[in-house]
mmCIF file of C-alpha atoms and ligand atoms in Angstrom:
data_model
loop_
_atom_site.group_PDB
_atom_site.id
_atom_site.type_symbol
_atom_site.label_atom_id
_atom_site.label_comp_id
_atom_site.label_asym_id
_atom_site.label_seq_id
_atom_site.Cartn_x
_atom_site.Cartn_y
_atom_site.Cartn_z
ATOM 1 C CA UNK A 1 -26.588 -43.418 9.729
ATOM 2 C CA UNK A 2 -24.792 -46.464 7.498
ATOM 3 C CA UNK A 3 -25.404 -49.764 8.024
ATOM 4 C CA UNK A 4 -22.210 -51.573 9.404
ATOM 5 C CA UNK A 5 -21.017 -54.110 7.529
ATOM 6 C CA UNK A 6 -17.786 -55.514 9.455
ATOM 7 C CA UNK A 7 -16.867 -54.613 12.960
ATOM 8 C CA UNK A 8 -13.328 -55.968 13.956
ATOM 9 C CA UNK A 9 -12.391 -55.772 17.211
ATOM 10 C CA UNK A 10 -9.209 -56.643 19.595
ATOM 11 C CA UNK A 11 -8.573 -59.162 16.464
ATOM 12 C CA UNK A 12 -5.231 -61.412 17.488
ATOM 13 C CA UNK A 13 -3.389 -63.653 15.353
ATOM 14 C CA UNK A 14 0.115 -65.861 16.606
ATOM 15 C CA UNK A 15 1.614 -68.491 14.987
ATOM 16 C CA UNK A 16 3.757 -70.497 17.272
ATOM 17 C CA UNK A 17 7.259 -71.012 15.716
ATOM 18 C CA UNK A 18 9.449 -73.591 17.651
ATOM 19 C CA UNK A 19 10.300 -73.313 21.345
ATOM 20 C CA UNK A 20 13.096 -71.599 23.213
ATOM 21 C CA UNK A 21 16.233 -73.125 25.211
ATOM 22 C CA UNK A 22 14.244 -73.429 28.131
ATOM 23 C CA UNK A 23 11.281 -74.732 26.437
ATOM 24 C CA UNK A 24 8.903 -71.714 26.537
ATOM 25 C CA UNK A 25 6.590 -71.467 23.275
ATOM 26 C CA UNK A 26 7.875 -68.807 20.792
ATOM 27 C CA UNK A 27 4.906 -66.839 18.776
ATOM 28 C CA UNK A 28 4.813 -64.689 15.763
ATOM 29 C CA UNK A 29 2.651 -62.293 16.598
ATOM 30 C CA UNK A 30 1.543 -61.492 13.489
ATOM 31 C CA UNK A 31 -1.785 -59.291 14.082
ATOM 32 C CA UNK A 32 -2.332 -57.254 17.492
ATOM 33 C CA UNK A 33 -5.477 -55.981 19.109
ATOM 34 C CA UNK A 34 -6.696 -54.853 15.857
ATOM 35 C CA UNK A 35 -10.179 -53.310 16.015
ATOM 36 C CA UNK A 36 -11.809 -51.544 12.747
ATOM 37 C CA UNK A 37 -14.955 -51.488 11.290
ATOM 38 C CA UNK A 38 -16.413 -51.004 7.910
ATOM 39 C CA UNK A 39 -19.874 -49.507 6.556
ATOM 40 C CA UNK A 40 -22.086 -51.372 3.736
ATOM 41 C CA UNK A 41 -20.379 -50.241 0.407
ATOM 42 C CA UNK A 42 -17.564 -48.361 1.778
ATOM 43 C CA UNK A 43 -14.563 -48.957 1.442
ATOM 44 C CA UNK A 44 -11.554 -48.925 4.138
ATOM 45 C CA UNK A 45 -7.772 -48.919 2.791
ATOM 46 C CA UNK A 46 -5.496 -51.007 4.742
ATOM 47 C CA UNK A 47 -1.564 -49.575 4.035
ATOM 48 C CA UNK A 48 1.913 -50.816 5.838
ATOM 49 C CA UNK A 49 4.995 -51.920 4.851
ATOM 50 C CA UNK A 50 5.179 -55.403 3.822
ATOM 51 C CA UNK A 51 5.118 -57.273 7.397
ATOM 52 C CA UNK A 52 3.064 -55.059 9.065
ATOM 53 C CA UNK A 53 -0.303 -57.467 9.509
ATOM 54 C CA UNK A 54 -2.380 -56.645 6.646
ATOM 55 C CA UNK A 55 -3.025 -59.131 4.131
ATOM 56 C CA UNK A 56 -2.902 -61.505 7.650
ATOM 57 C CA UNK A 57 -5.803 -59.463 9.100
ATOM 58 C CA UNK A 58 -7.904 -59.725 5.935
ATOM 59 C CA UNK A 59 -7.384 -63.408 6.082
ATOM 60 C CA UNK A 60 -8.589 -63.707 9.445
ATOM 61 C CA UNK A 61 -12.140 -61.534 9.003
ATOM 62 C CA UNK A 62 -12.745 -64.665 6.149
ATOM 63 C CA UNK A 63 -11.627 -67.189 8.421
ATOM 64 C CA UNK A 64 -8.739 -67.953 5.622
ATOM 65 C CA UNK A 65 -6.032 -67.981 9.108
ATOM 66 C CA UNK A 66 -7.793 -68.801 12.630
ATOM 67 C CA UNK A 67 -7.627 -65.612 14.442
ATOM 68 C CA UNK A 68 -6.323 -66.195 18.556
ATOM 69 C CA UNK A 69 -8.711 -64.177 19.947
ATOM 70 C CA UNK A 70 -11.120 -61.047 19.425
ATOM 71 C CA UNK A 71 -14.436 -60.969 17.298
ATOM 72 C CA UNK A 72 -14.937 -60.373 13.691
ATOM 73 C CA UNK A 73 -18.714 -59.620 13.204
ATOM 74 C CA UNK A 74 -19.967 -60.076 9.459
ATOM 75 C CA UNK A 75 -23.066 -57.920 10.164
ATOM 76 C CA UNK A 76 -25.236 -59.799 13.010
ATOM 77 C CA UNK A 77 -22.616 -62.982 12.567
ATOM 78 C CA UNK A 78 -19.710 -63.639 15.074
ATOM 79 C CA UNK A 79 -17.621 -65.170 12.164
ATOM 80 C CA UNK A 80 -15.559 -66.266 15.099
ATOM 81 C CA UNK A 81 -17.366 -68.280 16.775
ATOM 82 C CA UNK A 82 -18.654 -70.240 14.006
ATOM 83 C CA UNK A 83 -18.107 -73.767 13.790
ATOM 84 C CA UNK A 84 -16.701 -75.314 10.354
ATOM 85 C CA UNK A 85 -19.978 -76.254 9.324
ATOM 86 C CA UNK A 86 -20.847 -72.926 9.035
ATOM 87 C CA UNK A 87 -18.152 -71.558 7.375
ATOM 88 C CA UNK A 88 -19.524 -72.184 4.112
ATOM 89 C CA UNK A 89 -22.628 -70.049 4.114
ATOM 90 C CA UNK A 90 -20.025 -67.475 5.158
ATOM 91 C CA UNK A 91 -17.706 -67.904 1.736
ATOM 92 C CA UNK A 92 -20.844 -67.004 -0.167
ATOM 93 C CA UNK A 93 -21.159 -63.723 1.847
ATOM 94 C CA UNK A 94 -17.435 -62.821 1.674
ATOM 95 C CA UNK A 95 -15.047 -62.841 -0.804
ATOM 96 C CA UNK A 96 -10.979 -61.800 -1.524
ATOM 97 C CA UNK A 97 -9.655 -61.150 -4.728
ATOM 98 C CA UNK A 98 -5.971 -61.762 -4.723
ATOM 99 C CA UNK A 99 -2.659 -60.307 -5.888
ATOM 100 C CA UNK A 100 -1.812 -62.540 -8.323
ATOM 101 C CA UNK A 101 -4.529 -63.051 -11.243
ATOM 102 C CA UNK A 102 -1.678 -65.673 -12.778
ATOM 103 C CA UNK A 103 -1.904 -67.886 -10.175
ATOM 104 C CA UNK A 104 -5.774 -67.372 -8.537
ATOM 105 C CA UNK A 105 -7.387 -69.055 -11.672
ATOM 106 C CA UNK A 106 -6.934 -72.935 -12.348
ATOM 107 C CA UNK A 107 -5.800 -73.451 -15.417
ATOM 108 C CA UNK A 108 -7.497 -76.485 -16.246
ATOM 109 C CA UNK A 109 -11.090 -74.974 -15.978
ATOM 110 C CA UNK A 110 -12.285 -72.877 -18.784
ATOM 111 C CA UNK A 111 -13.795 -69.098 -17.376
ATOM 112 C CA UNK A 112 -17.582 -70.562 -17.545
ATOM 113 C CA UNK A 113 -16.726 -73.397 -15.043
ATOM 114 C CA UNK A 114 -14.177 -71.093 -12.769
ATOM 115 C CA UNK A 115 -17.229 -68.506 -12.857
ATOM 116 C CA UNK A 116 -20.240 -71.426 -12.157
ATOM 117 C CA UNK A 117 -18.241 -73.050 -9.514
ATOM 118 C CA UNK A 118 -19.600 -70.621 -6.772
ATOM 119 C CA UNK A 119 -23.357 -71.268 -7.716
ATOM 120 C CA UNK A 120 -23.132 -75.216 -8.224
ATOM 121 C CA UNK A 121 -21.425 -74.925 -4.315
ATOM 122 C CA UNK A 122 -23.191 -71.728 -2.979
ATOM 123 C CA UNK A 123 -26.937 -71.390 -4.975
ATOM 124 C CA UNK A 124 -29.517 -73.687 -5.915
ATOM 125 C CA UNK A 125 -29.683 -72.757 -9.550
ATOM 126 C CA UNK A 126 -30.336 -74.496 -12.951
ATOM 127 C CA UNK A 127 -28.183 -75.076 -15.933
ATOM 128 C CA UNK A 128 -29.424 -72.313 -18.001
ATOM 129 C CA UNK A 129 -29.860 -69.434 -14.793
ATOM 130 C CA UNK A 130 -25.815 -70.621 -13.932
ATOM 131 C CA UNK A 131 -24.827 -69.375 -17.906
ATOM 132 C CA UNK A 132 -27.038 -66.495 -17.568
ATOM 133 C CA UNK A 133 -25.304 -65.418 -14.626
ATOM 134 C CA UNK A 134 -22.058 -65.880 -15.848
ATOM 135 C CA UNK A 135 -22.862 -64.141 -19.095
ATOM 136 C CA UNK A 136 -23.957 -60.866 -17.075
ATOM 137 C CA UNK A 137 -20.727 -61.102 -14.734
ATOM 138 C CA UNK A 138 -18.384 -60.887 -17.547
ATOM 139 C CA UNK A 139 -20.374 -58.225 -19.001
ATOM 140 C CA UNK A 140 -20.526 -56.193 -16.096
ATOM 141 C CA UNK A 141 -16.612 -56.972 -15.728
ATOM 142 C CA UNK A 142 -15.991 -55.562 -19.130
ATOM 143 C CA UNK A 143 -15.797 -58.781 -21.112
ATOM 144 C CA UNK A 144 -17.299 -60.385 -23.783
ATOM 145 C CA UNK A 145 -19.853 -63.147 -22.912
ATOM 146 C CA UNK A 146 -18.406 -64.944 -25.379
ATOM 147 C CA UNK A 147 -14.972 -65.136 -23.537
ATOM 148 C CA UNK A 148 -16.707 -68.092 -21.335
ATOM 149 C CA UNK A 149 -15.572 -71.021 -23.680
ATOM 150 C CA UNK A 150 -12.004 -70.123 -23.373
ATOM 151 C CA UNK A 151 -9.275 -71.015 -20.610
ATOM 152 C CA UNK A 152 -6.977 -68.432 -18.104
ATOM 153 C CA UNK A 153 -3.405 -68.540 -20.342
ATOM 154 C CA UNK A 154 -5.314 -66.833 -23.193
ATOM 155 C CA UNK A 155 -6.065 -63.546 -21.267
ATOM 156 C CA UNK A 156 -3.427 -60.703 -20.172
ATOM 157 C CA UNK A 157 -2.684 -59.727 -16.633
ATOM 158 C CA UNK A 158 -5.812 -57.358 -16.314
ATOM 159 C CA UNK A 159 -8.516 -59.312 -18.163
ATOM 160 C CA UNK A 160 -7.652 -62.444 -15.419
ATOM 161 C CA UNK A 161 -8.296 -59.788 -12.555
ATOM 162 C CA UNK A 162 -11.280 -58.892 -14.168
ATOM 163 C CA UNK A 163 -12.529 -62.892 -14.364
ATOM 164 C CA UNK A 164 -10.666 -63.181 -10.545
ATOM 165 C CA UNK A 165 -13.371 -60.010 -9.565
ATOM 166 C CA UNK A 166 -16.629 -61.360 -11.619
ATOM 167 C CA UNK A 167 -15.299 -65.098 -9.442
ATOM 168 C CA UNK A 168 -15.426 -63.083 -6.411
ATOM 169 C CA UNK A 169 -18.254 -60.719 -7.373
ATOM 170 C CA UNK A 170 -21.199 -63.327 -8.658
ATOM 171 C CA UNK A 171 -22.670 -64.388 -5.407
ATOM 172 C CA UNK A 172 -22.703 -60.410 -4.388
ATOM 173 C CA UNK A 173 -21.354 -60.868 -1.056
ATOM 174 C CA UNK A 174 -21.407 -58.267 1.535
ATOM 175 C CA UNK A 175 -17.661 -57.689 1.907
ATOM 176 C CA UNK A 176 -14.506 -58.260 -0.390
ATOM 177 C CA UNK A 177 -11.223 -58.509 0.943
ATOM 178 C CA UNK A 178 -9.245 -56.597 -2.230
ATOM 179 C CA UNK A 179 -5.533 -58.071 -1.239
ATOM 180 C CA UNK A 180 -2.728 -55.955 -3.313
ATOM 181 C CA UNK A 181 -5.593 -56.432 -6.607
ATOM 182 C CA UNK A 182 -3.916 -54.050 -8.759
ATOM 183 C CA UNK A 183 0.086 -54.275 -7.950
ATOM 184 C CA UNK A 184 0.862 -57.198 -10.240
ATOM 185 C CA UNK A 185 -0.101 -55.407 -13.167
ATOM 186 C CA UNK A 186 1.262 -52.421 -15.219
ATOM 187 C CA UNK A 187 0.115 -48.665 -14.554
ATOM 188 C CA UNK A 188 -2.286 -47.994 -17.379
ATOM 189 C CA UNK A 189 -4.435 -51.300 -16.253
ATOM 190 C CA UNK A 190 -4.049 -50.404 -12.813
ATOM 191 C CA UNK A 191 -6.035 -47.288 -13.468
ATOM 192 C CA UNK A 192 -8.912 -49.497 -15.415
ATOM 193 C CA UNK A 193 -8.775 -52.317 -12.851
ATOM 194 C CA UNK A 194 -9.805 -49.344 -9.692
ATOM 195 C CA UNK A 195 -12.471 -48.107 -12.044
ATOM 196 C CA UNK A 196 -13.821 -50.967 -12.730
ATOM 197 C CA UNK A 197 -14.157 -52.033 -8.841
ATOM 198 C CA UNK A 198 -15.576 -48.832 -7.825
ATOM 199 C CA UNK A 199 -18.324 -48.858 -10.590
ATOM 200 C CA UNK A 200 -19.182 -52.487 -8.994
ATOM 201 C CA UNK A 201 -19.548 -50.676 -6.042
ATOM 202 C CA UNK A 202 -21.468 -48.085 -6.642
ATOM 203 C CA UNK A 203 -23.624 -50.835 -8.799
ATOM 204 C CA UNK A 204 -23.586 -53.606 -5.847
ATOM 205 C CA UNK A 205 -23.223 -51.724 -2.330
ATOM 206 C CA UNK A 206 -20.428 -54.276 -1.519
ATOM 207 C CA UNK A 207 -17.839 -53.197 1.204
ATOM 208 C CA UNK A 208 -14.483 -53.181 0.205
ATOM 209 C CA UNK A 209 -11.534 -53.948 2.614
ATOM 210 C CA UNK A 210 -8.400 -52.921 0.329
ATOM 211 C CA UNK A 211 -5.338 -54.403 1.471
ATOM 212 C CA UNK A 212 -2.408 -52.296 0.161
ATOM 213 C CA UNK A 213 1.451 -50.882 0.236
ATOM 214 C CA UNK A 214 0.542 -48.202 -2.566
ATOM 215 C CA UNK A 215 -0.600 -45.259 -0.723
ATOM 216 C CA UNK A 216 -1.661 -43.512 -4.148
ATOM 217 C CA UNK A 217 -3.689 -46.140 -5.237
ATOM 218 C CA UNK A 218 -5.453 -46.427 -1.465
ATOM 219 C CA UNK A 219 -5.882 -42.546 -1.328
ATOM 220 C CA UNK A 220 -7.911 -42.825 -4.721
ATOM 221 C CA UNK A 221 -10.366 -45.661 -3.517
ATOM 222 C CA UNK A 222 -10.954 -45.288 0.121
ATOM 223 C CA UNK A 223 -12.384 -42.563 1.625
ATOM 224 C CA UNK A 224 -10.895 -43.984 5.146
ATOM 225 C CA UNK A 225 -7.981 -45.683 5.824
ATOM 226 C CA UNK A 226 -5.756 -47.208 8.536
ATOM 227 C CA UNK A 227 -2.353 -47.743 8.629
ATOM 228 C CA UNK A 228 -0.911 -50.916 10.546
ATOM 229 C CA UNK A 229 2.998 -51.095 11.735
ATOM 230 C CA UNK A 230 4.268 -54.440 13.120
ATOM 231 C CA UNK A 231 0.552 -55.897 13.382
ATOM 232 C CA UNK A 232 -1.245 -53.172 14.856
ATOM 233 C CA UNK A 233 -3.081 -50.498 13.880
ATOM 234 C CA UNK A 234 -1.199 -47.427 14.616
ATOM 235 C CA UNK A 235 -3.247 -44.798 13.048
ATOM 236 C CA UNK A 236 -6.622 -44.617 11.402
ATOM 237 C CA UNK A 237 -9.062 -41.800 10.194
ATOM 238 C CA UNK A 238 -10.569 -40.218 6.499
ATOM 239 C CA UNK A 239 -8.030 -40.421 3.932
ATOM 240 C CA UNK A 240 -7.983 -36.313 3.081
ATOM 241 C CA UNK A 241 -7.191 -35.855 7.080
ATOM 242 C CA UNK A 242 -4.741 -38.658 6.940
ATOM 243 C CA UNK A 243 -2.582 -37.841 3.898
ATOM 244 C CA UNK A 244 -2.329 -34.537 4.684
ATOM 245 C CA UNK A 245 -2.066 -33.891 8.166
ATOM 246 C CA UNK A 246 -0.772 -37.806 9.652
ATOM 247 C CA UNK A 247 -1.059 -37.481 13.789
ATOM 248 C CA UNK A 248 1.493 -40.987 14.223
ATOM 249 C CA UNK A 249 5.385 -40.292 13.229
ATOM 250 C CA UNK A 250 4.784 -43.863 11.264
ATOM 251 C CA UNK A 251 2.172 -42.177 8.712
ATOM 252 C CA UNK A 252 4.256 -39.481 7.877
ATOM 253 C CA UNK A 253 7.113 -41.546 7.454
ATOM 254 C CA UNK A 254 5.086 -43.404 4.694
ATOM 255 C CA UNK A 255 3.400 -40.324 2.826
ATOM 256 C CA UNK A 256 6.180 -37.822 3.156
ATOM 257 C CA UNK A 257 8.115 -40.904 1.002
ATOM 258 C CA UNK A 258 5.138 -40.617 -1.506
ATOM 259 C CA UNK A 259 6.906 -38.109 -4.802
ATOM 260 C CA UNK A 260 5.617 -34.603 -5.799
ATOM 261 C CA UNK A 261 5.099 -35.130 -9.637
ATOM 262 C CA UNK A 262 6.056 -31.348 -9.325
ATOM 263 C CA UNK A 263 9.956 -31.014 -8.845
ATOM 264 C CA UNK A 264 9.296 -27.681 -7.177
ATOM 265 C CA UNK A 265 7.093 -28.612 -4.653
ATOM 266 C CA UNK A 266 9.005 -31.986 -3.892
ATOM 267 C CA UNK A 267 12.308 -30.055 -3.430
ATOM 268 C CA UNK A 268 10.240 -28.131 -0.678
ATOM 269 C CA UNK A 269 8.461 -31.182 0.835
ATOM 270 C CA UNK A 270 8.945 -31.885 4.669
ATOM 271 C CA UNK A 271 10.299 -36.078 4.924
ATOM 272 C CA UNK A 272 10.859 -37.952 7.633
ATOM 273 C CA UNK A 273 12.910 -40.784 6.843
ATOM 274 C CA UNK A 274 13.126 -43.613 8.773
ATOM 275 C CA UNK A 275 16.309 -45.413 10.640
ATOM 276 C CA UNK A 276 16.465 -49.105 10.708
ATOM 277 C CA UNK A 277 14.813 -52.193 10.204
ATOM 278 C CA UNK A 278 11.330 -53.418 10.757
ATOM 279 C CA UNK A 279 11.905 -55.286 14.247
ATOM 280 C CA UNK A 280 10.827 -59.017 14.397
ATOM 281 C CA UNK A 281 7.415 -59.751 14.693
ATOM 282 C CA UNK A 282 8.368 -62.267 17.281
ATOM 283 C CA UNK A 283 9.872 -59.927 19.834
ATOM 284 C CA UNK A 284 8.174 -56.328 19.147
ATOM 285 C CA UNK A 285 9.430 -53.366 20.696
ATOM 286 C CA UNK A 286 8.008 -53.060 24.181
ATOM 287 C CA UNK A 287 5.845 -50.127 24.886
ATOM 288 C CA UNK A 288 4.951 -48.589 21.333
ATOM 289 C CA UNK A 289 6.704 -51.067 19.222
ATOM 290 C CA UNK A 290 7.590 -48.185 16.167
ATOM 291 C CA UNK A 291 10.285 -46.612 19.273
ATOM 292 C CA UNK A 292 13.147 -48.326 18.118
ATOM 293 C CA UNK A 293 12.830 -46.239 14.598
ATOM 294 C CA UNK A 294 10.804 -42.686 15.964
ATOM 295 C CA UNK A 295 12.699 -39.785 15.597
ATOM 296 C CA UNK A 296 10.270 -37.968 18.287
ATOM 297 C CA UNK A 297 11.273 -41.475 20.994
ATOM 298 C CA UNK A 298 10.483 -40.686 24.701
ATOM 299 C CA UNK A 299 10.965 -42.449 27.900
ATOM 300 C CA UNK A 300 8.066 -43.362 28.089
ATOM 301 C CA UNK A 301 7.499 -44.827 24.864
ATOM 302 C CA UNK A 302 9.384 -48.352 25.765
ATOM 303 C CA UNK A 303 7.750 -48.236 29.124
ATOM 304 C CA UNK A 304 3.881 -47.581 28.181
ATOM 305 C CA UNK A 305 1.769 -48.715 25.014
ATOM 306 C CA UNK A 306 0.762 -46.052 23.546
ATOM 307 C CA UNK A 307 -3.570 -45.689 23.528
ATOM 308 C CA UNK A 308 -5.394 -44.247 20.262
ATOM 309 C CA UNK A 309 -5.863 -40.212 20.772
ATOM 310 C CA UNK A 310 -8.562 -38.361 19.018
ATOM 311 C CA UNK A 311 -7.248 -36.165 16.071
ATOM 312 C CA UNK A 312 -8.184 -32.908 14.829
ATOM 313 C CA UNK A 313 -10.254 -34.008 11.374
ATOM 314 C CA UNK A 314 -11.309 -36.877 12.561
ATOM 315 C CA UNK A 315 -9.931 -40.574 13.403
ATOM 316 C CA UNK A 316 -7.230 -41.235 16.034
ATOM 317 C CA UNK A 317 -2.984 -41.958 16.097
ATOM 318 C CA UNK A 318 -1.742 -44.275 19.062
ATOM 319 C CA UNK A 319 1.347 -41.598 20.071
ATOM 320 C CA UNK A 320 2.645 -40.561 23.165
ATOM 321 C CA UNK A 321 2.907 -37.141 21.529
ATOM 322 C CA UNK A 322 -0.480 -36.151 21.663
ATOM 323 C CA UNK A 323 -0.638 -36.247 25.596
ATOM 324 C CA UNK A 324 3.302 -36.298 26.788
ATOM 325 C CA UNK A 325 6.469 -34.332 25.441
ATOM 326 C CA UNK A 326 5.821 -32.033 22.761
ATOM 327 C CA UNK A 327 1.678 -32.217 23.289
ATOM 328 C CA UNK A 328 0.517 -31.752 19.590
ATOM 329 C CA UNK A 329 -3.110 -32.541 20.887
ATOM 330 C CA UNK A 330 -4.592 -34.345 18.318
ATOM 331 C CA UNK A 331 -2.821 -31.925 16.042
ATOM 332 C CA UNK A 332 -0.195 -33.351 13.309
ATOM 333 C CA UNK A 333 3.196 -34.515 13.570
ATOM 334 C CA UNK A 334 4.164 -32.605 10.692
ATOM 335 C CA UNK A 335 3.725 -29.127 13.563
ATOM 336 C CA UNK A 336 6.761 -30.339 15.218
ATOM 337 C CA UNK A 337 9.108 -30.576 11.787
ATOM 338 C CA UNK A 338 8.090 -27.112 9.826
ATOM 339 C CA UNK A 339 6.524 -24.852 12.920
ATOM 340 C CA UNK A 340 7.538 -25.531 15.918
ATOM 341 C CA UNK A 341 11.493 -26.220 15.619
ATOM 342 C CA UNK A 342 12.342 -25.416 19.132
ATOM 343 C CA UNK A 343 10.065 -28.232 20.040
ATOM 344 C CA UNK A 344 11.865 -31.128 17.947
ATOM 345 C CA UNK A 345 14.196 -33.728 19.610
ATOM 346 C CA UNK A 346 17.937 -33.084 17.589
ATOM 347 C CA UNK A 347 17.149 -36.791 15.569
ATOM 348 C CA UNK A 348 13.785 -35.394 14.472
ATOM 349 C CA UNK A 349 15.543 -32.730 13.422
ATOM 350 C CA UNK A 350 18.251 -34.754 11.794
ATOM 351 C CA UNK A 351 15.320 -36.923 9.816
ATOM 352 C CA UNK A 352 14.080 -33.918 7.909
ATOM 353 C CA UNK A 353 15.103 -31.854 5.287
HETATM 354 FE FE1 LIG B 1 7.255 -42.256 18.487
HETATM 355 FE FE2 LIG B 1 6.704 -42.481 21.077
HETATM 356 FE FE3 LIG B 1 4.808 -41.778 19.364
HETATM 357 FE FE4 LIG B 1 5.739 -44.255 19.373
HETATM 358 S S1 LIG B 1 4.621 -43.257 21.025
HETATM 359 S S2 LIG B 1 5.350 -43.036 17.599
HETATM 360 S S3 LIG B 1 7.911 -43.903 19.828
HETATM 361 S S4 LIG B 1 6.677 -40.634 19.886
#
């Protein structure tokens, strides 16, 4: 059995913004009840639309935003509980590698003292072992040792994300939080940017958390995923289950939008296509909050929240379906749009083509 690396669970995060006319706090919830856990060296995608929680619950598990309540456990360590003090020892054992490799390097420092910072602050090392270190980082990033003298502005896009990984990379922490690493930079160094972090994988055993709105590039790197929808998790399981047969309405919505590269076979394609707007995280939906945009909407959906049901293949959706209405028992949502037409509410029906 694997080793687990990070267990999540009932993780809440509010912000308050402002007060109403009678006085009342108002919160953005911005994270709900999210529970997940990840194995050493696995990696877990993390997909939503932009507002759904995710790069806010990878900043929680690293302290980054001070979760409300629930536990974060970094192997045996409540990272929750810990006290400022101890939040340093923590840095060196988890790391994030942001979006943006233009504006996640300071300028001013050349890549040697971006690269050394972490061991001056983190390891008790001389001189000469820092350099040595750095040299094999950039090496095992792909770059020349050499490179070390020189400053951020004289690398492209992907060579910064590869100095932003070896930054994140040289105190070999347990756990990086990967937050949107590759969608700043064009599609060819995409491609060289993923292989590069899962040969550091497979090299370091790190667990990955990858925070990301590109399905394709999740589907390639995780071998489970979860998808979040106004700050909870609404469905989670192994990728190859996930893509292809989605139990929540939500995850179909997202990978039925995902194009054929075959014209044939995306003229045929089953999409569900969404009405509305995301709601505001500040006054979700009652009941399940994706009801106010679910062609498959019951009764019962404002009145109870739906819990996670086990589904065939592994993982579980949080859908009324699988136990009320229809009944797909743990089956897909895609049954009720291609073979069981009889069975789909007339705006189901309406959503797919
Ligand atoms: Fe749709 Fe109801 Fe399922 Fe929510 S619980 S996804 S509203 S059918």
């Amino acid at each position: 059995m694997s080793k687990p690396c990070l267990q999540v669970r009932d993780l809440n995060v509010k912000y308050p913004v402002g007060s109403t006319f009678l006085g009342a706090q108002r919160w953005l919830h911005a994270a709900s009840d999210v529970s997940l856990h990840i194995d050493a060296g696995e990696t877990l995608g993390l997909v939503g639309e932009s507002g759904s929680g995710k790069s806010t619950t990878g900043m929680a598990i690293l302290r980054l935003v001070t979760p409300h309540s629930g536990t974060v456990r970094l192997g045996d360590t409540d990272v929750t509980k810990l006290p400022a003090s101890g939040l340093r020892a923590l840095r060196r054992r988890m790391q994030i590698v942001f979006q943006d490799p233009y504006s996640s390097l300071n300028p001013s420092m050349t890549i040697a003292q971006l690269l050394e910072e972490p061991l001056q602050i983190h390891a008790n090392m001389s001189k000469s072992d820092r350099q040595n270190a750095v040299a094999e980082i950039l090496r095992a990033v792909g770059l020349h040792a050499g490179y070390a003298a020189r400053y951020p502005h004289e690398f492209s896009g992907g060579q910064r994300q590869r100095i932003a990984i070896a930054r994140a990379m040289i105190l070999h922490p347990e756990l990086v939080v990967l937050d949107e690493p590759v969608s700043a930079l064009d599609v060819s160094t995409q491609s060289q940017i993923l292989n590069l972090l899962k040969a550091i994988q497979d090299k370091s055993g790190t667990a990955f958390l990858l925070v990301a709105h590109d399905l394709a590039v999740v589907r390639l790197m995780s071998p489970r995923v979860a998808v979040m929808y106004l700050g909870e998790i609404v469905e989670e399981g192994p990728s190859g289950r996930v893509y292809d047969s989605p139990g929540h309405p939500y995850s179909m919505a997202l990978i039925s939008a995902i194009p054929f590269p075959d014209p044939v076979r995306q003229r045929s394609a089953t999409r569900l296509i969404l009405r509305g707007d995301l709601p505001s995280l500040m006054r979700p939906p009652s009941g399940c909050r994706f009801r106010t945009r679910c062609p498959f909407a019951m009764e019962i959906c404002a009145q109870e929240k739906p819990p996670p049901a086990p589904i065939e293949g592994g993982g579980t959706a949080a859908c009324h379906l699988h136990a009320h209405g229809p009944r797909l028992r743990g089956r897909s949502v895609q049954t009720l749009l291609t073979n069981r037409p009889g069975e789909v509410p007339q705006a189901a029906m309406a959503a797919s083509r």
